[in-house]
Amino acid sequence: MTLPTIIWRALIGMGFTLGTPAAWRAAEQIPGPGVQCVLRLSAAESLAAITAPFLLTKLVSKLPRALPRILAWVGVIALVVAVVMSIVNWSDVDPFHGQSMTGWRVLCGGCYLMAALWAIALSITLVGYLLHHPSSGRSLCS
């Protein structure tokens, strides 16, 4: 679910405009210092997506009983905040804000929608895992 956004950002960082307005690229300093930002975001998202299953299955079961519940709630809250802040500030996130509808704009929106859905799916997975995993206790709230 994170792959579309990762690819979108990486392509922008590699110099492909993907139909983005020149004014947006100039404001984001792409090409220039903004390239490192979009590539770092893609790397961070990739790392989070790759490590989430490992952390869920290996690390969580080895932590003291209360810690996985605390970490899960912190993670869920952080993901919800990130998604809500992106939605609230969509005009700053969307490179096509104020532009006419194009295929590029639809593709960009779809890529970012997948990232938001990934955050929601990961949150649900974390809570479900902690509710049903024997080493994490029978209740997420107890």
mmCIF file of C-alpha atoms in Angstrom:
data_model
loop_
_atom_site.group_PDB
_atom_site.id
_atom_site.type_symbol
_atom_site.label_atom_id
_atom_site.label_comp_id
_atom_site.label_asym_id
_atom_site.label_seq_id
_atom_site.Cartn_x
_atom_site.Cartn_y
_atom_site.Cartn_z
ATOM 1 C CA MET A 1 0.000 0.000 0.000
ATOM 2 C CA THR A 2 2.946 2.334 0.496
ATOM 3 C CA LEU A 3 4.581 1.523 -2.815
ATOM 4 C CA PRO A 4 2.597 3.985 -4.988
ATOM 5 C CA THR A 5 3.571 6.973 -2.830
ATOM 6 C CA ILE A 6 7.167 5.801 -2.538
ATOM 7 C CA ILE A 7 7.437 5.469 -6.314
ATOM 8 C CA TRP A 8 5.674 8.827 -6.881
ATOM 9 C CA ARG A 9 8.095 10.690 -4.588
ATOM 10 C CA ALA A 10 11.151 8.830 -5.871
ATOM 11 C CA LEU A 11 10.302 9.668 -9.484
ATOM 12 C CA ILE A 12 9.817 13.341 -8.570
ATOM 13 C CA GLY A 13 13.165 13.227 -6.770
ATOM 14 C CA MET A 14 14.839 11.679 -9.815
ATOM 15 C CA GLY A 15 13.694 14.581 -11.995
ATOM 16 C CA PHE A 16 10.492 13.265 -13.561
ATOM 17 C CA THR A 17 7.911 16.057 -13.338
ATOM 18 C CA LEU A 18 4.857 13.747 -13.461
ATOM 19 C CA GLY A 19 2.790 16.686 -14.628
ATOM 20 C CA THR A 20 3.438 18.729 -11.488
ATOM 21 C CA PRO A 21 3.250 22.491 -12.008
ATOM 22 C CA ALA A 22 6.559 24.326 -12.371
ATOM 23 C CA ALA A 23 5.497 26.745 -9.599
ATOM 24 C CA TRP A 24 5.070 23.839 -7.150
ATOM 25 C CA ARG A 25 8.454 22.349 -8.067
ATOM 26 C CA ALA A 26 10.080 25.764 -7.592
ATOM 27 C CA ALA A 27 8.399 26.209 -4.185
ATOM 28 C CA GLU A 28 9.532 22.711 -3.139
ATOM 29 C CA GLN A 29 13.037 23.403 -4.510
ATOM 30 C CA ILE A 30 12.917 20.514 -6.968
ATOM 31 C CA PRO A 31 15.443 20.219 -8.513
ATOM 32 C CA GLY A 32 17.609 21.339 -5.621
ATOM 33 C CA PRO A 33 17.454 20.751 -1.857
ATOM 34 C CA GLY A 34 13.855 19.516 -2.055
ATOM 35 C CA VAL A 35 15.033 16.386 -3.876
ATOM 36 C CA GLN A 36 16.710 15.079 -0.724
ATOM 37 C CA CYS A 37 13.499 15.703 1.218
ATOM 38 C CA VAL A 38 11.290 13.645 -1.129
ATOM 39 C CA LEU A 39 13.875 10.860 -1.334
ATOM 40 C CA ARG A 40 14.205 10.763 2.477
ATOM 41 C CA LEU A 41 10.426 10.606 2.829
ATOM 42 C CA SER A 42 10.344 7.676 0.413
ATOM 43 C CA ALA A 43 13.156 5.913 2.290
ATOM 44 C CA ALA A 44 11.463 6.475 5.669
ATOM 45 C CA GLU A 45 8.132 5.196 4.363
ATOM 46 C CA SER A 46 9.850 2.149 2.850
ATOM 47 C CA LEU A 47 11.647 1.392 6.108
ATOM 48 C CA ALA A 48 8.431 1.727 8.106
ATOM 49 C CA ALA A 49 6.539 -0.550 5.735
ATOM 50 C CA ILE A 50 9.275 -3.185 5.651
ATOM 51 C CA THR A 51 9.938 -3.241 9.387
ATOM 52 C CA ALA A 52 6.291 -3.183 10.533
ATOM 53 C CA PRO A 53 5.702 -6.952 10.011
ATOM 54 C CA PHE A 54 9.036 -7.818 11.661
ATOM 55 C CA LEU A 55 8.341 -5.605 14.647
ATOM 56 C CA LEU A 56 4.863 -6.994 14.969
ATOM 57 C CA THR A 57 5.848 -10.645 14.936
ATOM 58 C CA LYS A 58 9.317 -10.690 16.505
ATOM 59 C CA LEU A 59 9.983 -7.698 18.705
ATOM 60 C CA VAL A 60 6.547 -7.155 20.256
ATOM 61 C CA SER A 61 6.359 -10.674 21.672
ATOM 62 C CA LYS A 62 9.670 -10.160 23.514
ATOM 63 C CA LEU A 63 8.735 -6.902 25.228
ATOM 64 C CA PRO A 64 7.335 -6.652 28.774
ATOM 65 C CA ARG A 65 3.584 -7.221 28.792
ATOM 66 C CA ALA A 66 2.402 -3.572 29.045
ATOM 67 C CA LEU A 67 4.935 -2.057 26.630
ATOM 68 C CA PRO A 68 3.435 -3.439 23.370
ATOM 69 C CA ARG A 69 0.047 -1.979 24.300
ATOM 70 C CA ILE A 70 1.597 1.417 24.988
ATOM 71 C CA LEU A 71 3.640 1.312 21.772
ATOM 72 C CA ALA A 72 0.592 0.242 19.758
ATOM 73 C CA TRP A 73 -1.494 3.132 21.048
ATOM 74 C CA VAL A 74 1.346 5.607 20.471
ATOM 75 C CA GLY A 75 1.762 4.261 16.919
ATOM 76 C CA VAL A 76 -1.958 4.376 16.204
ATOM 77 C CA ILE A 77 -2.222 7.938 17.514
ATOM 78 C CA ALA A 78 0.840 9.032 15.495
ATOM 79 C CA LEU A 79 -0.567 7.514 12.288
ATOM 80 C CA VAL A 80 -4.000 9.051 12.850
ATOM 81 C CA VAL A 81 -2.423 12.457 13.491
ATOM 82 C CA ALA A 82 -0.289 12.141 10.330
ATOM 83 C CA VAL A 83 -3.298 11.241 8.174
ATOM 84 C CA VAL A 84 -5.541 13.930 9.703
ATOM 85 C CA MET A 85 -2.830 16.603 9.353
ATOM 86 C CA SER A 86 -2.300 15.616 5.718
ATOM 87 C CA ILE A 87 -6.019 15.923 5.050
ATOM 88 C CA VAL A 88 -6.308 19.240 6.902
ATOM 89 C CA ASN A 89 -3.267 20.615 5.060
ATOM 90 C CA TRP A 90 -4.044 18.949 1.726
ATOM 91 C CA SER A 91 -3.620 22.230 -0.136
ATOM 92 C CA ASP A 92 0.039 22.206 0.996
ATOM 93 C CA VAL A 93 0.516 18.477 0.331
ATOM 94 C CA ASP A 94 -1.169 18.308 -3.078
ATOM 95 C CA PRO A 95 1.131 19.609 -5.826
ATOM 96 C CA PHE A 96 -1.926 20.042 -8.056
ATOM 97 C CA HIS A 97 -3.944 22.199 -5.627
ATOM 98 C CA GLY A 98 -5.925 24.766 -7.570
ATOM 99 C CA GLN A 99 -5.134 23.121 -10.920
ATOM 100 C CA SER A 100 -7.635 21.626 -13.325
ATOM 101 C CA MET A 101 -8.325 17.902 -13.123
ATOM 102 C CA THR A 102 -5.814 15.841 -15.076
ATOM 103 C CA GLY A 103 -4.743 12.230 -15.132
ATOM 104 C CA TRP A 104 -1.592 13.221 -13.226
ATOM 105 C CA ARG A 105 -3.692 14.823 -10.488
ATOM 106 C CA VAL A 106 -5.848 11.699 -10.163
ATOM 107 C CA LEU A 107 -2.751 9.480 -10.057
ATOM 108 C CA CYS A 108 -1.124 11.663 -7.381
ATOM 109 C CA GLY A 109 -4.297 11.635 -5.272
ATOM 110 C CA GLY A 110 -4.562 7.863 -5.606
ATOM 111 C CA CYS A 111 -0.966 7.399 -4.493
ATOM 112 C CA TYR A 112 -1.502 9.500 -1.386
ATOM 113 C CA LEU A 113 -4.849 7.830 -0.672
ATOM 114 C CA MET A 114 -3.036 4.483 -0.597
ATOM 115 C CA ALA A 115 -0.583 5.875 1.973
ATOM 116 C CA ALA A 116 -3.493 7.022 4.161
ATOM 117 C CA LEU A 117 -5.162 3.622 3.824
ATOM 118 C CA TRP A 118 -1.871 1.943 4.773
ATOM 119 C CA ALA A 119 -1.742 3.962 7.987
ATOM 120 C CA ILE A 120 -5.302 2.921 8.808
ATOM 121 C CA ALA A 121 -4.661 -0.740 7.931
ATOM 122 C CA LEU A 122 -1.469 -0.814 9.996
ATOM 123 C CA SER A 123 -3.308 0.700 12.968
ATOM 124 C CA ILE A 124 -6.062 -1.912 12.727
ATOM 125 C CA THR A 125 -3.455 -4.667 12.388
ATOM 126 C CA LEU A 126 -1.538 -3.493 15.460
ATOM 127 C CA VAL A 127 -4.647 -3.322 17.607
ATOM 128 C CA GLY A 128 -5.886 -6.689 16.335
ATOM 129 C CA TYR A 129 -2.517 -8.320 16.937
ATOM 130 C CA LEU A 130 -2.347 -7.058 20.489
ATOM 131 C CA LEU A 131 -5.917 -8.124 21.199
ATOM 132 C CA HIS A 132 -5.262 -11.690 20.044
ATOM 133 C CA HIS A 133 -1.575 -12.351 20.671
ATOM 134 C CA PRO A 134 -1.099 -14.417 23.869
ATOM 135 C CA SER A 135 2.109 -12.667 25.011
ATOM 136 C CA SER A 136 0.548 -9.224 24.772
ATOM 137 C CA GLY A 137 -2.329 -10.002 27.116
ATOM 138 C CA ARG A 138 -6.015 -10.626 26.467
ATOM 139 C CA SER A 139 -7.061 -6.984 26.474
ATOM 140 C CA LEU A 140 -5.478 -4.006 24.849
ATOM 141 C CA CYS A 141 -6.845 -1.758 27.556
ATOM 142 C CA SER A 142 -6.028 -3.805 30.677
#
